[in-house]
Structures are given as structure tokens and as C-alpha cells.
mmCIF file with all atom_site columns, C-alpha atoms in Angstrom:
data_model
loop_
_atom_site.group_PDB
_atom_site.id
_atom_site.type_symbol
_atom_site.label_atom_id
_atom_site.label_alt_id
_atom_site.label_comp_id
_atom_site.label_asym_id
_atom_site.label_entity_id
_atom_site.label_seq_id
_atom_site.pdbx_PDB_ins_code
_atom_site.Cartn_x
_atom_site.Cartn_y
_atom_site.Cartn_z
_atom_site.occupancy
_atom_site.B_iso_or_equiv
_atom_site.pdbx_formal_charge
_atom_site.auth_seq_id
_atom_site.auth_comp_id
_atom_site.auth_asym_id
_atom_site.auth_atom_id
_atom_site.pdbx_PDB_model_num
ATOM 1   C CA . LYS S 1 1   ? 0.000   0.000  0.000   1.00 96.00 ? 124 LYS S CA 1
ATOM 2   C CA . THR S 1 2   ? 0.962   3.596  -0.498  1.00 97.00 ? 125 THR S CA 1
ATOM 3   C CA . VAL S 1 3   ? 0.459   5.617  2.688   1.00 98.00 ? 126 VAL S CA 1
ATOM 4   C CA . VAL S 1 4   ? -0.356  9.330  2.655   1.00 97.00 ? 127 VAL S CA 1
ATOM 5   C CA . LEU S 1 5   ? 0.064   11.035 6.018   1.00 97.00 ? 128 LEU S CA 1
ATOM 6   C CA . ILE S 1 6   ? -1.222  14.607 6.204   1.00 96.00 ? 129 ILE S CA 1
ATOM 7   C CA . GLU S 1 7   ? -0.634  16.930 9.122   1.00 95.00 ? 130 GLU S CA 1
ATOM 8   C CA . ARG S 1 8   ? -2.417  20.267 9.158   1.00 89.00 ? 131 ARG S CA 1
ATOM 9   C CA . GLU S 1 9   ? -1.200  23.250 11.093  1.00 84.00 ? 132 GLU S CA 1
ATOM 10  C CA . GLY S 1 10  ? -2.806  23.625 14.514  1.00 72.00 ? 133 GLY S CA 1
ATOM 11  C CA . TRP S 1 11  ? -4.717  26.664 15.711  1.00 63.00 ? 134 TRP S CA 1
ATOM 12  C CA . HIS S 1 12  ? -3.495  28.259 18.939  1.00 59.00 ? 135 HIS S CA 1
ATOM 13  C CA . GLU S 1 13  ? -4.881  31.808 18.897  1.00 61.00 ? 136 GLU S CA 1
ATOM 14  C CA . GLY S 1 14  ? -7.492  33.123 21.286  1.00 62.00 ? 137 GLY S CA 1
ATOM 15  C CA . SER S 1 15  ? -8.776  31.430 24.397  1.00 68.00 ? 138 SER S CA 1
ATOM 16  C CA . SER S 1 16  ? -8.297  27.713 24.916  1.00 75.00 ? 139 SER S CA 1
ATOM 17  C CA . GLU S 1 17  ? -12.009 27.151 24.238  1.00 75.00 ? 140 GLU S CA 1
ATOM 18  C CA . VAL S 1 18  ? -11.811 28.977 20.912  1.00 72.00 ? 141 VAL S CA 1
ATOM 19  C CA . ALA S 1 19  ? -8.662  27.048 19.970  1.00 69.00 ? 142 ALA S CA 1
ATOM 20  C CA . VAL S 1 20  ? -10.328 23.707 20.789  1.00 75.00 ? 143 VAL S CA 1
ATOM 21  C CA . LEU S 1 21  ? -13.435 24.522 18.747  1.00 77.00 ? 144 LEU S CA 1
ATOM 22  C CA . THR S 1 22  ? -11.382 25.877 15.842  1.00 71.00 ? 145 THR S CA 1
ATOM 23  C CA . ASN S 1 23  ? -9.203  22.754 15.789  1.00 71.00 ? 146 ASN S CA 1
ATOM 24  C CA . LEU S 1 24  ? -12.320 20.557 15.818  1.00 77.00 ? 147 LEU S CA 1
ATOM 25  C CA . ALA S 1 25  ? -13.702 22.508 12.858  1.00 77.00 ? 148 ALA S CA 1
ATOM 26  C CA . LEU S 1 26  ? -10.384 22.164 11.007  1.00 78.00 ? 149 LEU S CA 1
ATOM 27  C CA . SER S 1 27  ? -10.359 18.394 11.633  1.00 77.00 ? 150 SER S CA 1
ATOM 28  C CA . ALA S 1 28  ? -13.909 18.177 10.254  1.00 80.00 ? 151 ALA S CA 1
ATOM 29  C CA . LYS S 1 29  ? -12.767 20.111 7.171   1.00 81.00 ? 152 LYS S CA 1
ATOM 30  C CA . MET S 1 30  ? -9.888  17.647 6.711   1.00 82.00 ? 153 MET S CA 1
ATOM 31  C CA . LYS S 1 31  ? -12.229 14.679 6.997   1.00 82.00 ? 154 LYS S CA 1
ATOM 32  C CA . ASP S 1 32  ? -14.642 16.210 4.499   1.00 81.00 ? 155 ASP S CA 1
ATOM 33  C CA . ALA S 1 33  ? -11.895 17.059 1.993   1.00 81.00 ? 156 ALA S CA 1
ATOM 34  C CA . GLY S 1 34  ? -10.416 13.582 2.231   1.00 80.00 ? 157 GLY S CA 1
ATOM 35  C CA . LEU S 1 35  ? -13.702 11.757 1.773   1.00 81.00 ? 158 LEU S CA 1
ATOM 36  C CA . ARG S 1 36  ? -14.713 13.888 -1.219  1.00 82.00 ? 159 ARG S CA 1
ATOM 37  C CA . HIS S 1 37  ? -11.493 13.050 -3.076  1.00 81.00 ? 160 HIS S CA 1
ATOM 38  C CA . LEU S 1 38  ? -11.032 9.406  -2.074  1.00 84.00 ? 161 LEU S CA 1
ATOM 39  C CA . ASP S 1 39  ? -13.760 7.856  -4.213  1.00 69.00 ? 162 ASP S CA 1
ATOM 40  C CA . ARG S 1 40  ? -12.248 9.316  -7.364  1.00 64.00 ? 163 ARG S CA 1
ATOM 41  C CA . ASP S 1 41  ? -8.743  8.226  -6.365  1.00 62.00 ? 164 ASP S CA 1
ATOM 42  C CA . HIS S 1 42  ? -9.676  4.744  -5.130  1.00 82.00 ? 165 HIS S CA 1
ATOM 43  C CA . GLY S 1 43  ? -8.135  5.364  -1.734  1.00 91.00 ? 166 GLY S CA 1
ATOM 44  C CA . GLU S 1 44  ? -9.192  4.585  1.800   1.00 93.00 ? 167 GLU S CA 1
ATOM 45  C CA . GLU S 1 45  ? -9.341  6.827  4.844   1.00 93.00 ? 168 GLU S CA 1
ATOM 46  C CA . ILE S 1 46  ? -7.724  5.063  7.766   1.00 95.00 ? 169 ILE S CA 1
ATOM 47  C CA . LYS S 1 47  ? -8.228  7.829  10.311  1.00 93.00 ? 170 LYS S CA 1
ATOM 48  C CA . VAL S 1 48  ? -8.486  11.543 10.902  1.00 91.00 ? 171 VAL S CA 1
ATOM 49  C CA . THR S 1 49  ? -7.610  12.497 14.432  1.00 88.00 ? 172 THR S CA 1
ATOM 50  C CA . GLY S 1 50  ? -6.734  15.990 15.591  1.00 84.00 ? 173 GLY S CA 1
ATOM 51  C CA . PRO S 1 51  ? -4.423  17.550 13.024  1.00 89.00 ? 174 PRO S CA 1
ATOM 52  C CA . LEU S 1 52  ? -3.520  14.218 11.393  1.00 92.00 ? 175 LEU S CA 1
ATOM 53  C CA . GLY S 1 53  ? -5.073  12.243 8.540   1.00 94.00 ? 176 GLY S CA 1
ATOM 54  C CA . ILE S 1 54  ? -3.832  8.898  7.218   1.00 97.00 ? 177 ILE S CA 1
ATOM 55  C CA . TYR S 1 55  ? -4.967  7.411  3.897   1.00 96.00 ? 178 TYR S CA 1
ATOM 56  C CA . THR S 1 56  ? -3.913  4.367  1.838   1.00 97.00 ? 179 THR S CA 1
ATOM 57  C CA . PHE S 1 57  ? -3.873  3.703  -1.903  1.00 96.00 ? 180 PHE S CA 1
ATOM 58  C CA . ASP S 1 58  ? -3.084  0.743  -4.114  1.00 95.00 ? 181 ASP S CA 1
ATOM 59  C CA . GLU S 1 59  ? -1.235  2.920  -6.629  1.00 95.00 ? 182 GLU S CA 1
ATOM 60  C CA . ALA S 1 60  ? 1.480   5.471  -5.855  1.00 96.00 ? 183 ALA S CA 1
ATOM 61  C CA . ASP S 1 61  ? 0.456   7.856  -8.648  1.00 95.00 ? 184 ASP S CA 1
ATOM 62  C CA . ARG S 1 62  ? -3.089  8.063  -7.276  1.00 95.00 ? 185 ARG S CA 1
ATOM 63  C CA . ALA S 1 63  ? -1.670  8.737  -3.797  1.00 96.00 ? 186 ALA S CA 1
ATOM 64  C CA . LEU S 1 64  ? 0.456   11.602 -5.123  1.00 97.00 ? 187 LEU S CA 1
ATOM 65  C CA . GLU S 1 65  ? -2.482  13.144 -6.993  1.00 95.00 ? 188 GLU S CA 1
ATOM 66  C CA . PHE S 1 66  ? -4.599  12.887 -3.831  1.00 95.00 ? 189 PHE S CA 1
ATOM 67  C CA . ALA S 1 67  ? -1.833  14.579 -1.803  1.00 96.00 ? 190 ALA S CA 1
ATOM 68  C CA . ARG S 1 68  ? -1.567  17.410 -4.337  1.00 96.00 ? 191 ARG S CA 1
ATOM 69  C CA . THR S 1 69  ? -5.342  17.907 -4.452  1.00 94.00 ? 192 THR S CA 1
ATOM 70  C CA . PHE S 1 70  ? -5.627  17.842 -0.667  1.00 92.00 ? 193 PHE S CA 1
ATOM 71  C CA . ARG S 1 71  ? -2.816  20.380 -0.279  1.00 95.00 ? 194 ARG S CA 1
ATOM 72  C CA . ARG S 1 72  ? -4.413  22.715 -2.869  1.00 93.00 ? 195 ARG S CA 1
ATOM 73  C CA . GLU S 1 73  ? -7.769  22.544 -1.133  1.00 91.00 ? 196 GLU S CA 1
ATOM 74  C CA . LEU S 1 74  ? -6.425  23.252 2.340   1.00 90.00 ? 197 LEU S CA 1
ATOM 75  C CA . ASP S 1 75  ? -4.164  25.998 0.982   1.00 92.00 ? 198 ASP S CA 1
ATOM 76  C CA . ALA S 1 76  ? -7.179  27.695 -0.652  1.00 90.00 ? 199 ALA S CA 1
ATOM 77  C CA . GLU S 1 77  ? -8.757  27.813 2.820   1.00 86.00 ? 200 GLU S CA 1
ATOM 78  C CA . GLY S 1 78  ? -5.593  29.282 4.356   1.00 87.00 ? 201 GLY S CA 1
ATOM 79  C CA . ILE S 1 79  ? -4.710  26.022 6.133   1.00 87.00 ? 202 ILE S CA 1
ATOM 80  C CA . ALA S 1 80  ? -1.083  24.909 5.904   1.00 91.00 ? 203 ALA S CA 1
ATOM 81  C CA . CYS S 1 81  ? -0.244  21.219 5.800   1.00 94.00 ? 204 CYS S CA 1
ATOM 82  C CA . ARG S 1 82  ? 2.745   18.961 5.291   1.00 97.00 ? 205 ARG S CA 1
ATOM 83  C CA . ILE S 1 83  ? 2.422   15.551 3.692   1.00 98.00 ? 206 ILE S CA 1
ATOM 84  C CA . GLY S 1 84  ? 4.550   12.395 3.720   1.00 98.00 ? 207 GLY S CA 1
ATOM 85  C CA . VAL S 1 85  ? 4.084   9.555  1.218   1.00 98.00 ? 208 VAL S CA 1
ATOM 86  C CA . ASP S 1 86  ? 5.717   6.110  1.423   1.00 98.00 ? 209 ASP S CA 1
ATOM 87  C CA . VAL S 1 87  ? 4.938   2.639  0.098   1.00 98.00 ? 210 VAL S CA 1
ATOM 88  C CA . GLY S 1 88  ? 5.284   -0.855 1.527   1.00 97.00 ? 211 GLY S CA 1
ATOM 89  C CA . PRO S 1 89  ? 3.533   -3.468 3.647   1.00 97.00 ? 212 PRO S CA 1
ATOM 90  C CA . VAL S 1 90  ? 1.176   -2.180 6.335   1.00 97.00 ? 213 VAL S CA 1
ATOM 91  C CA . LEU S 1 91  ? -1.331  -3.672 8.733   1.00 96.00 ? 214 LEU S CA 1
ATOM 92  C CA . VAL S 1 92  ? -4.729  -1.970 8.732   1.00 96.00 ? 215 VAL S CA 1
ATOM 93  C CA . PHE S 1 93  ? -6.978  -3.161 11.532  1.00 96.00 ? 216 PHE S CA 1
ATOM 94  C CA . ASP S 1 94  ? -10.344 -2.416 13.081  1.00 94.00 ? 217 ASP S CA 1
ATOM 95  C CA . LEU S 1 95  ? -10.448 -0.914 16.563  1.00 94.00 ? 218 LEU S CA 1
ATOM 96  C CA . ALA S 1 96  ? -12.715 -2.463 19.195  1.00 94.00 ? 219 ALA S CA 1
ATOM 97  C CA . GLY S 1 97  ? -14.609 0.802  19.728  1.00 90.00 ? 220 GLY S CA 1
ATOM 98  C CA . GLY S 1 98  ? -15.008 1.466  16.003  1.00 90.00 ? 221 GLY S CA 1
ATOM 99  C CA . GLY S 1 99  ? -12.766 3.032  13.421  1.00 91.00 ? 222 GLY S CA 1
ATOM 100 C CA . LYS S 1 100 ? -9.455  1.804  12.050  1.00 94.00 ? 223 LYS S CA 1
ATOM 101 C CA . ASP S 1 101 ? -5.772  2.162  12.695  1.00 96.00 ? 224 ASP S CA 1
ATOM 102 C CA . ILE S 1 102 ? -2.610  1.330  10.787  1.00 97.00 ? 225 ILE S CA 1
ATOM 103 C CA . ALA S 1 103 ? 0.888   0.085  11.556  1.00 97.00 ? 226 ALA S CA 1
ATOM 104 C CA . GLY S 1 104 ? 3.985   -0.455 9.475   1.00 97.00 ? 227 GLY S CA 1
ATOM 105 C CA . MET S 1 105 ? 7.193   1.125  8.303   1.00 95.00 ? 228 MET S CA 1
ATOM 106 C CA . PRO S 1 106 ? 5.529   3.259  5.568   1.00 97.00 ? 229 PRO S CA 1
ATOM 107 C CA . VAL S 1 107 ? 3.537   5.053  8.273   1.00 97.00 ? 230 VAL S CA 1
ATOM 108 C CA . ASN S 1 108 ? 6.716   5.697  10.256  1.00 95.00 ? 231 ASN S CA 1
ATOM 109 C CA . ILE S 1 109 ? 8.654   6.941  7.223   1.00 95.00 ? 232 ILE S CA 1
ATOM 110 C CA . ALA S 1 110 ? 5.798   9.193  6.054   1.00 97.00 ? 233 ALA S CA 1
ATOM 111 C CA . SER S 1 111 ? 5.588   10.634 9.578   1.00 95.00 ? 234 SER S CA 1
ATOM 112 C CA . LYS S 1 112 ? 9.338   11.228 9.837   1.00 94.00 ? 235 LYS S CA 1
ATOM 113 C CA . MET S 1 113 ? 9.462   12.981 6.459   1.00 95.00 ? 236 MET S CA 1
ATOM 114 C CA . ALA S 1 114 ? 6.455   15.220 7.088   1.00 95.00 ? 237 ALA S CA 1
ATOM 115 C CA . GLN S 1 115 ? 6.235   15.770 10.826  1.00 92.00 ? 238 GLN S CA 1
ATOM 116 C CA . ASP S 1 116 ? 9.866   15.530 11.935  1.00 91.00 ? 239 ASP S CA 1
ATOM 117 C CA . CYS S 1 117 ? 11.656  17.066 8.929   1.00 90.00 ? 240 CYS S CA 1
ATOM 118 C CA . GLY S 1 118 ? 8.982   18.662 6.784   1.00 93.00 ? 241 GLY S CA 1
ATOM 119 C CA . GLU S 1 119 ? 8.106   22.266 6.114   1.00 95.00 ? 242 GLU S CA 1
ATOM 120 C CA . TRP S 1 120 ? 4.540   23.531 5.975   1.00 96.00 ? 243 TRP S CA 1
ATOM 121 C CA . GLY S 1 121 ? 3.126   23.528 2.451   1.00 96.00 ? 244 GLY S CA 1
ATOM 122 C CA . LYS S 1 122 ? 5.365   20.709 1.165   1.00 98.00 ? 245 LYS S CA 1
ATOM 123 C CA . ILE S 1 123 ? 4.857   17.119 0.038   1.00 98.00 ? 246 ILE S CA 1
ATOM 124 C CA . TYR S 1 124 ? 7.587   14.574 0.791   1.00 98.00 ? 247 TYR S CA 1
ATOM 125 C CA . LEU S 1 125 ? 8.011   11.372 -1.211  1.00 98.00 ? 248 LEU S CA 1
ATOM 126 C CA . SER S 1 126 ? 10.177  8.492  -0.053  1.00 97.00 ? 249 SER S CA 1
ATOM 127 C CA . ASP S 1 127 ? 12.737  7.247  -2.556  1.00 95.00 ? 250 ASP S CA 1
ATOM 128 C CA . ARG S 1 128 ? 10.520  4.179  -3.138  1.00 96.00 ? 251 ARG S CA 1
ATOM 129 C CA . VAL S 1 129 ? 7.531   6.359  -4.087  1.00 98.00 ? 252 VAL S CA 1
ATOM 130 C CA . TYR S 1 130 ? 9.671   8.742  -6.135  1.00 97.00 ? 253 TYR S CA 1
ATOM 131 C CA . ALA S 1 131 ? 10.817  5.779  -8.265  1.00 96.00 ? 254 ALA S CA 1
ATOM 132 C CA . LEU S 1 132 ? 7.170   4.867  -9.004  1.00 97.00 ? 255 LEU S CA 1
ATOM 133 C CA . VAL S 1 133 ? 5.752   8.270  -9.979  1.00 97.00 ? 256 VAL S CA 1
ATOM 134 C CA . ASP S 1 134 ? 6.399   11.135 -12.348 1.00 94.00 ? 257 ASP S CA 1
ATOM 135 C CA . ALA S 1 135 ? 7.249   14.004 -10.004 1.00 94.00 ? 258 ALA S CA 1
ATOM 136 C CA . PRO S 1 136 ? 9.008   16.814 -11.856 1.00 93.00 ? 259 PRO S CA 1
ATOM 137 C CA . GLY S 1 137 ? 10.012  19.684 -9.621  1.00 93.00 ? 260 GLY S CA 1
ATOM 138 C CA . PHE S 1 138 ? 10.633  17.504 -6.572  1.00 97.00 ? 261 PHE S CA 1
ATOM 139 C CA . ARG S 1 139 ? 14.147  17.838 -5.188  1.00 96.00 ? 262 ARG S CA 1
ATOM 140 C CA . GLU S 1 140 ? 16.185  15.440 -3.109  1.00 96.00 ? 263 GLU S CA 1
ATOM 141 C CA . ARG S 1 141 ? 16.548  16.189 0.609   1.00 94.00 ? 264 ARG S CA 1
ATOM 142 C CA . ARG S 1 142 ? 18.555  14.267 3.177   1.00 93.00 ? 265 ARG S CA 1
ATOM 143 C CA . HIS S 1 143 ? 17.907  14.336 6.916   1.00 88.00 ? 266 HIS S CA 1
ATOM 144 C CA . PHE S 1 144 ? 19.080  12.478 9.982   1.00 88.00 ? 267 PHE S CA 1
ATOM 145 C CA . VAL S 1 145 ? 16.205  11.537 12.279  1.00 82.00 ? 268 VAL S CA 1
ATOM 146 C CA . SER S 1 146 ? 16.710  9.485  15.438  1.00 79.00 ? 269 SER S CA 1
ATOM 147 C CA . GLY S 1 147 ? 20.193  8.597  14.199  1.00 80.00 ? 270 GLY S CA 1
ATOM 148 C CA . VAL S 1 148 ? 18.903  7.263  10.866  1.00 79.00 ? 271 VAL S CA 1
ATOM 149 C CA . ALA S 1 149 ? 19.662  8.750  7.449   1.00 87.00 ? 272 ALA S CA 1
ATOM 150 C CA . LEU S 1 150 ? 16.435  9.619  5.644   1.00 90.00 ? 273 LEU S CA 1
ATOM 151 C CA . ARG S 1 151 ? 16.259  10.426 1.925   1.00 93.00 ? 274 ARG S CA 1
ATOM 152 C CA . ALA S 1 152 ? 13.149  12.190 0.678   1.00 95.00 ? 275 ALA S CA 1
ATOM 153 C CA . PHE S 1 153 ? 12.013  14.174 -2.327  1.00 97.00 ? 276 PHE S CA 1
ATOM 154 C CA . GLU S 1 154 ? 10.357  17.509 -1.551  1.00 96.00 ? 277 GLU S CA 1
ATOM 155 C CA . GLY S 1 155 ? 7.863   19.281 -3.739  1.00 96.00 ? 278 GLY S CA 1
#
């Protein structure tokens, strides 16, 4: 599976009550945007929780198009996001109380690229995804995270 991990920027202005309600509204906007674009792209929402959304796709090119569309939509609303995309084996499982979760190295790599090393407004492709898609304009970036060398392509 190809994993798309999207983190949106949090809202911290105003009172704590206003910030909580604004962040809930932004999470609802993320969920709505994801679900509207998934059917067309043959992807699956795994979860949207707080500022984070995780989606899976069978094809890397569909995952990249989804990431680009999602970023454009949030950007048009003035919401910054950073996105990591990796491919490989994952375990998607149902939670006892409802909903789903996911585990596997592609989730970890997508998180490291986006959340630990990424800049707002950028998409990060692992070298495995970059080899599968046509991504002109993406440039190679190297980072060290938790003592591990990480190669990503930023666009």
C-alpha cells in the first residue's frame, strides 16, 4: 500500500475554548476534503484524528495526486499542511470501539518525512515512491532523524 500522512497546522490563537473549537472545525474540514477526493482516487481513509489524517492507496500515482489535491484545497482555505508519502507493507486493523488504525514502516517513514523534517506547504516522497511516480520539480533532501539517514524528495 501507499500511505499518505497529512498533518495540518494547529490553531493556537485566542482562548483555549476557541482554539479547541477551531481545531475541531479544522479536523472536520480535513475529513470532508479527504472523503470527497477518495472515491475518485480509489483510496481509503484510515483515520483523521486531531491535526492528522492517514490514507492508503493501491497505486502510488493516485496517492500523489490525492496529496496534491488535498494540499491545494487546504491551501485555498488558508490552512497549511505537510504531507509524507511512502509505500510498503502495512497492517490496517479495526479498533474495538469502532474506526481503524494502521501500523507499518511506511507510516513511520511518512511521519518522519512530514512531521519531523517537513516544512509547511510541502509534500515529501520516499525514494521508493519517487521511483514509481512522475514528479518533476521535486528535489532530493537528506535528513538524519533518530540517528537514521532519511532520503526524501520535496515538492
